[in-house]
Coordinates of C-alpha atoms in Angstrom, one line a residue:
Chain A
X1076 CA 175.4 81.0 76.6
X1077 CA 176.5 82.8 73.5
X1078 CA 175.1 82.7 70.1
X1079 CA 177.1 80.1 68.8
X1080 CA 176.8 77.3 71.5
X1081 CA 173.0 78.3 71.6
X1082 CA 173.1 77.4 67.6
X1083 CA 175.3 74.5 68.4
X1084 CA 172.8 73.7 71.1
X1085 CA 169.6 73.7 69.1
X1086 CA 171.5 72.0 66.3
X1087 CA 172.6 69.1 68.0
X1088 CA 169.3 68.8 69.3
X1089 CA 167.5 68.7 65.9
X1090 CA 170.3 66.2 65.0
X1091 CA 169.0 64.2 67.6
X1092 CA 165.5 64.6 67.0
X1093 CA 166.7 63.4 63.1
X1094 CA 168.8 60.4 64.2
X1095 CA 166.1 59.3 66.6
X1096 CA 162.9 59.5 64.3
X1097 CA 164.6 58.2 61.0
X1098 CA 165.4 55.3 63.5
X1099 CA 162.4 55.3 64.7
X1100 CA 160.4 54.6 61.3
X1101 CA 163.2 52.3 60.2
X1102 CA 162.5 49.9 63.3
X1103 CA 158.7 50.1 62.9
X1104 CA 159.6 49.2 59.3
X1105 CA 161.8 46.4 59.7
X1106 CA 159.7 45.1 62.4
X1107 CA 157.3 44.4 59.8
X1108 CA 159.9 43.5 57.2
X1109 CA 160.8 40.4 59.7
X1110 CA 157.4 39.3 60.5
X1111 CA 156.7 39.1 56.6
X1112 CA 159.5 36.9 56.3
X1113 CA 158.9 35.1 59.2
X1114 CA 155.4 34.4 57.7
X1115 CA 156.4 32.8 54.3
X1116 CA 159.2 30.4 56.9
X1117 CA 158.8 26.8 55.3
X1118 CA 159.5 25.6 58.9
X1119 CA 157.3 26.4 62.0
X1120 CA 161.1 26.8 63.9
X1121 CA 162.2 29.1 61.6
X1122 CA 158.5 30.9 61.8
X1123 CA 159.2 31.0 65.5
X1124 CA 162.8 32.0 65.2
X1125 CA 161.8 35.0 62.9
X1126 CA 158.7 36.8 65.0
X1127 CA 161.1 36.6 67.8
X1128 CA 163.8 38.9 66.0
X1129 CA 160.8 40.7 64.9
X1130 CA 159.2 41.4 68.9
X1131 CA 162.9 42.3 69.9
X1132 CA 162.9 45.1 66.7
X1133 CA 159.7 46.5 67.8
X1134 CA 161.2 46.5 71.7
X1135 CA 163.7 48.9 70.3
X1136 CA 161.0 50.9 68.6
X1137 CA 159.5 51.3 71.7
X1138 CA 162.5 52.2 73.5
X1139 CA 162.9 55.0 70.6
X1140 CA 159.3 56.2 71.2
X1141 CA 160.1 56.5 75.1
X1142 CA 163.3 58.6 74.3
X1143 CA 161.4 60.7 71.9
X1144 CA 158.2 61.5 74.0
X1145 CA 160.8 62.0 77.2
X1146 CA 162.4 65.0 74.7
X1147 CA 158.9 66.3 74.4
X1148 CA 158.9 65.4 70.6
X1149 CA 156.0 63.9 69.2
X1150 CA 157.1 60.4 67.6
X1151 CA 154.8 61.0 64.6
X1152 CA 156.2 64.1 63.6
X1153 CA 159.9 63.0 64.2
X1154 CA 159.2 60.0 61.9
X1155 CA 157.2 61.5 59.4
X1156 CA 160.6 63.4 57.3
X1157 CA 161.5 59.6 57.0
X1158 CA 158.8 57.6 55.8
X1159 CA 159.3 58.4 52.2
X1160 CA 162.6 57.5 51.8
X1161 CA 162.2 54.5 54.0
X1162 CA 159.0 53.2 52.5
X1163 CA 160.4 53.8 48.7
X1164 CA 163.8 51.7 49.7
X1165 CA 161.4 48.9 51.2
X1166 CA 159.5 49.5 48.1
X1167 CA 162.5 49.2 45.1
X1168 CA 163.4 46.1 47.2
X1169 CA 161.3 43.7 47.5
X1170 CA 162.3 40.3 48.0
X1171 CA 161.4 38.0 45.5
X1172 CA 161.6 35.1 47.8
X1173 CA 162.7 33.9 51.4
X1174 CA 166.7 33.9 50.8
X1175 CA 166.3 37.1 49.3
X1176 CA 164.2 38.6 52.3
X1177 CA 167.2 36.8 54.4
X1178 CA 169.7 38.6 52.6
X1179 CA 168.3 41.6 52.8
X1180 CA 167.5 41.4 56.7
X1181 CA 171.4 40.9 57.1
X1182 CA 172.6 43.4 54.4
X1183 CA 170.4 46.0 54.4
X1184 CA 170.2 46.4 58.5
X1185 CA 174.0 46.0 58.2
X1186 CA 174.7 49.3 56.5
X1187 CA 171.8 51.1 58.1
X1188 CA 173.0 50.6 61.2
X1189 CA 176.6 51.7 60.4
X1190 CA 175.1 54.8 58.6
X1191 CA 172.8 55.7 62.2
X1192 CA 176.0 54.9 64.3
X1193 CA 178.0 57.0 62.1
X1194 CA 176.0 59.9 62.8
X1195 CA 175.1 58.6 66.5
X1196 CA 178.7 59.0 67.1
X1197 CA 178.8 63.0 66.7
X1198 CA 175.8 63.0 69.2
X1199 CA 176.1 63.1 73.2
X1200 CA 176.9 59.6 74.9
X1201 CA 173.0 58.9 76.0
X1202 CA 172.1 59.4 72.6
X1203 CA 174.7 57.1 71.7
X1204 CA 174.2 54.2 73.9
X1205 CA 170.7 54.5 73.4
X1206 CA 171.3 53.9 69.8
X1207 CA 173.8 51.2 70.0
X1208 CA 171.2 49.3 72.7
X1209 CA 168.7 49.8 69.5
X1210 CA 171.3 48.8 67.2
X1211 CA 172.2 45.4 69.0
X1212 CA 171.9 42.3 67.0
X1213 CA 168.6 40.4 68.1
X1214 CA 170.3 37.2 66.8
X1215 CA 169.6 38.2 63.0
X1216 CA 173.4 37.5 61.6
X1217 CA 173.9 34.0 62.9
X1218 CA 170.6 33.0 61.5
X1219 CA 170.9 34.5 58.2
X1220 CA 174.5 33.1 57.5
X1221 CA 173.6 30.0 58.7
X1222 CA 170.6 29.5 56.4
X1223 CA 172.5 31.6 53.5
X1224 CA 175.4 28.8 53.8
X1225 CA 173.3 26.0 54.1
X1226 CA 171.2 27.2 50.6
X1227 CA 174.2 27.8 48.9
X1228 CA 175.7 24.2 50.1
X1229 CA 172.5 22.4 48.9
X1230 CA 172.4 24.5 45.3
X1231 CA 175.7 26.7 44.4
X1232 CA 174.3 28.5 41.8
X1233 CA 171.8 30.8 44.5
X1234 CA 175.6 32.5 45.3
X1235 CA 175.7 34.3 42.2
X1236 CA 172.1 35.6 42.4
X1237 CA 172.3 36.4 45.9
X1238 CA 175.1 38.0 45.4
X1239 CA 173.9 40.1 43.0
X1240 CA 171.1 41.2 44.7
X1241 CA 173.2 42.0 48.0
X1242 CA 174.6 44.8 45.6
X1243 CA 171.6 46.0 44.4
X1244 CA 170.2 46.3 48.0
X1245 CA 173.5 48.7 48.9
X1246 CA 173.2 50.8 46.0
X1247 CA 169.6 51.0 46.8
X1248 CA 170.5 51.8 50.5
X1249 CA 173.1 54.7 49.8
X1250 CA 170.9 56.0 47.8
X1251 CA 168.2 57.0 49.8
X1252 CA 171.2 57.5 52.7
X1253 CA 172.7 59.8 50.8
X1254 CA 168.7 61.6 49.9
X1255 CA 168.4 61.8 53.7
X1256 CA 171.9 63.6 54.5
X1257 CA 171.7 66.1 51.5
X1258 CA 167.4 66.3 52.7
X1259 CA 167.8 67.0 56.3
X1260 CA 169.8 70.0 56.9
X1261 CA 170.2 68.8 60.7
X1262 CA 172.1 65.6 59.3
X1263 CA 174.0 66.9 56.6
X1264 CA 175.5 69.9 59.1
X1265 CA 176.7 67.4 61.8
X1266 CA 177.8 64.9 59.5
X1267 CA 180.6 67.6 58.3
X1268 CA 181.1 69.4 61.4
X1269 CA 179.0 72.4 61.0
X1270 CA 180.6 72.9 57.3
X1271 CA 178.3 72.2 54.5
X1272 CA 180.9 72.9 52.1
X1273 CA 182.5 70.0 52.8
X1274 CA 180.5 67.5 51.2
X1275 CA 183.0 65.0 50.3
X1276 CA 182.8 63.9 54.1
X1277 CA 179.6 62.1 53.1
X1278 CA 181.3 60.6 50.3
X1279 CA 184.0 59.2 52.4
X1280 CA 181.8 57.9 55.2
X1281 CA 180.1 56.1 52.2
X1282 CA 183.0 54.6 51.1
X1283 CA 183.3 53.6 54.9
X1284 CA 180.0 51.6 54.8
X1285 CA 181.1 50.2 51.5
X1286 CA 183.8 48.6 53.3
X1287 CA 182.3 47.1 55.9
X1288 CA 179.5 45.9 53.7
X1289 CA 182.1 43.6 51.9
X1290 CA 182.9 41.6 55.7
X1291 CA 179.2 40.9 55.9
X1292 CA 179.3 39.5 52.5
X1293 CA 182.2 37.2 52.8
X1294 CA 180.2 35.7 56.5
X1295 CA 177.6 34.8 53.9
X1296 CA 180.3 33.3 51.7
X1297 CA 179.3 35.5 49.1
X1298 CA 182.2 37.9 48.4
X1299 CA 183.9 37.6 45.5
X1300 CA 180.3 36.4 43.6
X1301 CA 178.7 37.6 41.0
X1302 CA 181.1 40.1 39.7
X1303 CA 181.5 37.8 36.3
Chain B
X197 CA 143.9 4.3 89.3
X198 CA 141.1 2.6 88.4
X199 CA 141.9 1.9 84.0
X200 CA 138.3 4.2 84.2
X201 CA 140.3 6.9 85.6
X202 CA 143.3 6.2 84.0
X203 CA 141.9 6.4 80.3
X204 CA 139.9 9.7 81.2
X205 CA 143.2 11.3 82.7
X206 CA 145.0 10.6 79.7
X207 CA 142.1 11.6 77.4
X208 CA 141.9 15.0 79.2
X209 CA 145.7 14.9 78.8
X210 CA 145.4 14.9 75.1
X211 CA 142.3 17.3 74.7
X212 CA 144.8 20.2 76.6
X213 CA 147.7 19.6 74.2
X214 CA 145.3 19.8 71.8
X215 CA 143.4 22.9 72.9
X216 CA 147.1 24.3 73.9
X217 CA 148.6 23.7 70.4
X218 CA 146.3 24.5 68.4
X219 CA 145.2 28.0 69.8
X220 CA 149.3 28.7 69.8
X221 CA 149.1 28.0 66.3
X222 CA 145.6 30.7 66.3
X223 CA 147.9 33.2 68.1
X224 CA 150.8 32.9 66.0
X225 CA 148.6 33.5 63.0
X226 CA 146.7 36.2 64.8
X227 CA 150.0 38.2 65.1
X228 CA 151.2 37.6 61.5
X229 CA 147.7 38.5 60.4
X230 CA 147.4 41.9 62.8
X231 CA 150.9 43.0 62.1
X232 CA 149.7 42.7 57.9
X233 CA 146.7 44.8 58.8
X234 CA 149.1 47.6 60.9
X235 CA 151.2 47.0 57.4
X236 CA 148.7 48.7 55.3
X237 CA 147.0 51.2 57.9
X238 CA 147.6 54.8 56.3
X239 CA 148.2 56.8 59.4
X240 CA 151.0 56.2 61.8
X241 CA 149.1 56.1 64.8
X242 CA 146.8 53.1 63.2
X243 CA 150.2 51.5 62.4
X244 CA 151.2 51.3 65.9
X245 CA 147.8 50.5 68.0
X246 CA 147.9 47.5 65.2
X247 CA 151.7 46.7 66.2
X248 CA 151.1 46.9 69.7
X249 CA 148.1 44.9 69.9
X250 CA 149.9 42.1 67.2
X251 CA 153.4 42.6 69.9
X252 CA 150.8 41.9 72.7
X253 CA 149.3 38.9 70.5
X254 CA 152.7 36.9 70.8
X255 CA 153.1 37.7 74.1
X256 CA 150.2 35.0 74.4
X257 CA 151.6 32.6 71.8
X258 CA 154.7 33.0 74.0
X259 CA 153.0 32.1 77.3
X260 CA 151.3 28.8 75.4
X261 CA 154.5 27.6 74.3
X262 CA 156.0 28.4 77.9
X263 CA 153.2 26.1 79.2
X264 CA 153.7 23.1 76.7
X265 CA 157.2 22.9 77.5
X266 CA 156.4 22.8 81.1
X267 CA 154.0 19.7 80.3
X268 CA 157.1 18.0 78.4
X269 CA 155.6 18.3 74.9
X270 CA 157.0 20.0 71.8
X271 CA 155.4 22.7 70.6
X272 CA 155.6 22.1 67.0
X273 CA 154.2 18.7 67.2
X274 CA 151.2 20.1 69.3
X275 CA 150.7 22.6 66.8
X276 CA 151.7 20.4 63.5
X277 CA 147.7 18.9 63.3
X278 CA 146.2 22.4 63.2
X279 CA 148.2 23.9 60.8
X280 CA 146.6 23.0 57.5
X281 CA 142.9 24.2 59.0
X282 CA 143.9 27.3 60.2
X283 CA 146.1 28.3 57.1
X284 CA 142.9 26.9 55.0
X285 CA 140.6 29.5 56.8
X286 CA 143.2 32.3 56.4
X287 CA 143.7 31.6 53.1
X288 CA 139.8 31.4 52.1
X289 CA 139.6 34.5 54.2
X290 CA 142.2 37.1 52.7
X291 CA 140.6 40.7 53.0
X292 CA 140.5 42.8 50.2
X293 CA 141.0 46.1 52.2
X294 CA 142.0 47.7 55.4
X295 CA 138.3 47.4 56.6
X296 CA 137.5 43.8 55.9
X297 CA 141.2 43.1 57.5
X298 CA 139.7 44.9 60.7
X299 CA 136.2 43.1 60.8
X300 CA 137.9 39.5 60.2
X301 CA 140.1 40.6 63.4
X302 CA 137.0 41.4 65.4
X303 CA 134.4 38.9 64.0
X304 CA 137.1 36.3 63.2
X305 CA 138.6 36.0 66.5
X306 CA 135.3 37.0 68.4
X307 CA 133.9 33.7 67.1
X308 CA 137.3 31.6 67.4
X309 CA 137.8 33.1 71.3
X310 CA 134.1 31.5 71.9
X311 CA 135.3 28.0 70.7
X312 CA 138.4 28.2 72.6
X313 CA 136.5 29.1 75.2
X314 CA 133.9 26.2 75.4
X315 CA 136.6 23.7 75.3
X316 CA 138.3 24.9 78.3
X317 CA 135.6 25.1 80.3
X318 CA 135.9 21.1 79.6
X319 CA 139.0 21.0 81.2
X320 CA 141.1 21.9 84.5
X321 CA 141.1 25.2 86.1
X322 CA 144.8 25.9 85.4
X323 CA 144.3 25.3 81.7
X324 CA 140.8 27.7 81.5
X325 CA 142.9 30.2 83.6
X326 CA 145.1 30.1 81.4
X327 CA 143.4 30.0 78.3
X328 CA 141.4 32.8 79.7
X329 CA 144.4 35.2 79.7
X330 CA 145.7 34.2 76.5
X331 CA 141.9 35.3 75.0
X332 CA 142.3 38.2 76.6
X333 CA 140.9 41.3 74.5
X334 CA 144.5 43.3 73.7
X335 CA 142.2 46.2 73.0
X336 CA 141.3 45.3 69.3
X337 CA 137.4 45.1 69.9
X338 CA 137.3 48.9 71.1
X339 CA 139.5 49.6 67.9
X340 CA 137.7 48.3 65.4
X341 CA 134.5 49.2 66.2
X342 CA 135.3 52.7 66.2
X343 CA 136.9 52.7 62.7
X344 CA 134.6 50.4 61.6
X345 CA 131.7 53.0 62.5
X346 CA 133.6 55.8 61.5
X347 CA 133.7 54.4 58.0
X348 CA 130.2 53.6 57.6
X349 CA 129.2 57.1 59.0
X350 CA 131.7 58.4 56.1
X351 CA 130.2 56.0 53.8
X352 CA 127.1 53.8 54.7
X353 CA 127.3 51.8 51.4
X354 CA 129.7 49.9 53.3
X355 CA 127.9 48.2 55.7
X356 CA 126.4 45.6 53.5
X357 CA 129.7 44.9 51.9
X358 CA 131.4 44.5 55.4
X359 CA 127.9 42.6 56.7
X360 CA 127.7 40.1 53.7
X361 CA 131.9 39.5 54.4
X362 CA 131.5 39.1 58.0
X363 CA 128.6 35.7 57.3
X364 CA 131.5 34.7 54.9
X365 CA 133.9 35.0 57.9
X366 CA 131.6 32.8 60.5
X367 CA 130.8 30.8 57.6
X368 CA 134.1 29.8 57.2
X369 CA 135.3 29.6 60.9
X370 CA 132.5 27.3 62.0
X371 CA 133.4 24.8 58.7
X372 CA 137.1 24.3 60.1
X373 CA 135.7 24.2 63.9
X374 CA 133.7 21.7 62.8
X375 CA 136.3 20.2 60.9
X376 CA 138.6 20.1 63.6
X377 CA 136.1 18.7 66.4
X378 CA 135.2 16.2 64.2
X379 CA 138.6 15.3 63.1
X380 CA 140.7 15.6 66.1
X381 CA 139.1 12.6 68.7
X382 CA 140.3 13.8 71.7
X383 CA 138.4 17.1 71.1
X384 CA 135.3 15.8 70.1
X385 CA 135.2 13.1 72.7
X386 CA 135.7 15.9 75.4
X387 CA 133.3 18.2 73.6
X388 CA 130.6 15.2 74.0
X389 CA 131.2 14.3 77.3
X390 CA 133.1 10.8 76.1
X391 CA 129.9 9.7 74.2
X392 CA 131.1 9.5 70.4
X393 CA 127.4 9.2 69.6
X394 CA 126.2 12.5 71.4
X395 CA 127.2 14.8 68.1
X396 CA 124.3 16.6 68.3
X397 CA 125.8 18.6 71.5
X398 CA 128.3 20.1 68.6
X399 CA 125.9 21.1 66.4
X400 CA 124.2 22.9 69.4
X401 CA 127.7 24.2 70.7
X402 CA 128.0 25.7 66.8
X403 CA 124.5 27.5 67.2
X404 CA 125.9 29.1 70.6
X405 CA 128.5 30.4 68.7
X406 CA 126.5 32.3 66.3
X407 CA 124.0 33.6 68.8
X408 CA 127.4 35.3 70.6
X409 CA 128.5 36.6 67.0
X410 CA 125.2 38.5 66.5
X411 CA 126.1 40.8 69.6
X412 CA 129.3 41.7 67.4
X413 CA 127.8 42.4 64.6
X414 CA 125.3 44.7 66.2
X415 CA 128.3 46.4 68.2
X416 CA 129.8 47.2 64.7
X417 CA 126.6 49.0 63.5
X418 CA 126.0 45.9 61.0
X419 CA 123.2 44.0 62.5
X420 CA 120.0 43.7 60.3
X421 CA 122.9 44.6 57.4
X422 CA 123.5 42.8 54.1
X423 CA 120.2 40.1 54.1
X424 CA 118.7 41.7 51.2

């Protein structure tokens, strides 16, 4: 092996070790991010509906754990670079109610989990299908726009608020995105290819989540709100 | 079928919906309430014993609901008359720290699993079996007892505090037990042997209850704590 697959090597492992543990702490965290919105649920269905979406996120922690410990990391210590950022996002958005807390569930997972397939993608395939298993929708969307819909059906002016807060929760969410990939060396190099001068990558896969962040809003029929 | 026969069937009937609905209602509390507790807990590997043990919580509510579906009733409805108790006690109960939080898991449930318990020893052998397994110790007890004593070694000013909150806790528990016996007839009837009148056996069940919550206290290092 030469010097440069060997650096290649040991950096696409620490990538891994990134990807995994940042994924880690943010499926611990939303697993707790759905059970508190499943405990303020009006209606013992949608209590019920809620800590189920909130068992199947900590299944995919575990499953993260599992890959983790079979690497010979220790889970802890691949989380811990994370919680920070993680628990200050949770932290500068905090839902001032049940639709927001929906919202959020929908919008803020939405362009995390682009961001962690972004970088899953410059990974090897078992890292990637492990992370798109993780990734898989416990049922979240269809319940969020359904209740999003119904709220804004019963009382239009929610749409404007919502709305409004749906932006605040991206800025909120490329900000600490964009903390992590300049933070973590390991990120930043494999998101540009092993060329940290090229920085504007990360911009342009940002504008990348920024797109797909406008579809989710229009499924909650909130595109287009809020602007005036 | 002897109308005898008949009306005892059909009172047994409704004393295991009861039982079932409303210790599903208990676990789904109890795994809302442990997941808040794994919420707050400082280190990491707190965080996820609390997770796993709340994950393994609602793998009982889940096997309770499995079971009133299979006896054709909806669980909602069985757990609709036991709502308003239990969110009263969790309400009048709200611990002020990560401590009191584990205690009120310990003492709390230590006390509740002994009602449960009582009752189903009223009833058929599937339903204790099953009750049995749902009451199942997830490996909380061993937990909090040693963090519990950890802390007061650290700090034995605590103990009273914790001793004086834990009475609060049994307090409280045994006035919504007695609450619901009295309130809900099919328990009470099968708690006095279908003889309304015998409500002295209660009162004697309740004293049971609190001679099996002294051998908690003592395992937490709190016996003899907090009477002065």
């Amino acid at each position: 092996m030469t010097e440069t697959e060997l650096h290649q090597g040991s950096e696409h492992a620490d990538g891994v070790v990134d990807l995994l543990g940042m994924l880690a702490y943010a499926t611990l965290s939303g697993f707790f991010r759905l059970t508190d919105d499943a405990a303020i649920a009006v209606s013992l269905a949608d209590k019920m509906a809620l800590a189920e979406m909130a068992v199947a996120e900590y299944g995919h922690f575990r499953r993260l754990l599992r890959r983790l410990e079979e690497l010979d990391v220790d889970p802890g210590t691949a989380m811990q670079p994370f919680v920070q950022a993680l628990d200050a996002f949770h932290a500068r958005t905090r839902p001032a109610d049940w639709l927001e807390g929906l919202v959020k569930a929908y919008v803020g997972d939405g362009i995390s989990a682009d961001f962690y397939r972004t970088i899953a993608d410059l990974l090897d395939p078992p890292t990637q299908a492990l992370v798109s298993e993780v990734l898989a929708d416990t049922g979240q969307a269809d319940f969020v726009i359904a209740r999003v819909r119904e709220a804004i059906t019963a009382d239009p002016s929610v749409a404007g608020r919502l709305a409004l807060w749906a932006r605040r929760l991206v800025g909120e969410a490329l900000g600490q995105a964009q903390r992590i990939a300049a933070e973590r060396e390991a990120l930043a190099r494999l998101l540009v290819g092993g060329d940290p001068a090229q920085l504007g990558k990360i911009g342009r896969m940002f504008a990348k989540l920024t797109d797909a962040h406008s579809g989710r809003m229009a499924a909650l029929g909130l595109a287009g709100q809020g602007a005036r």
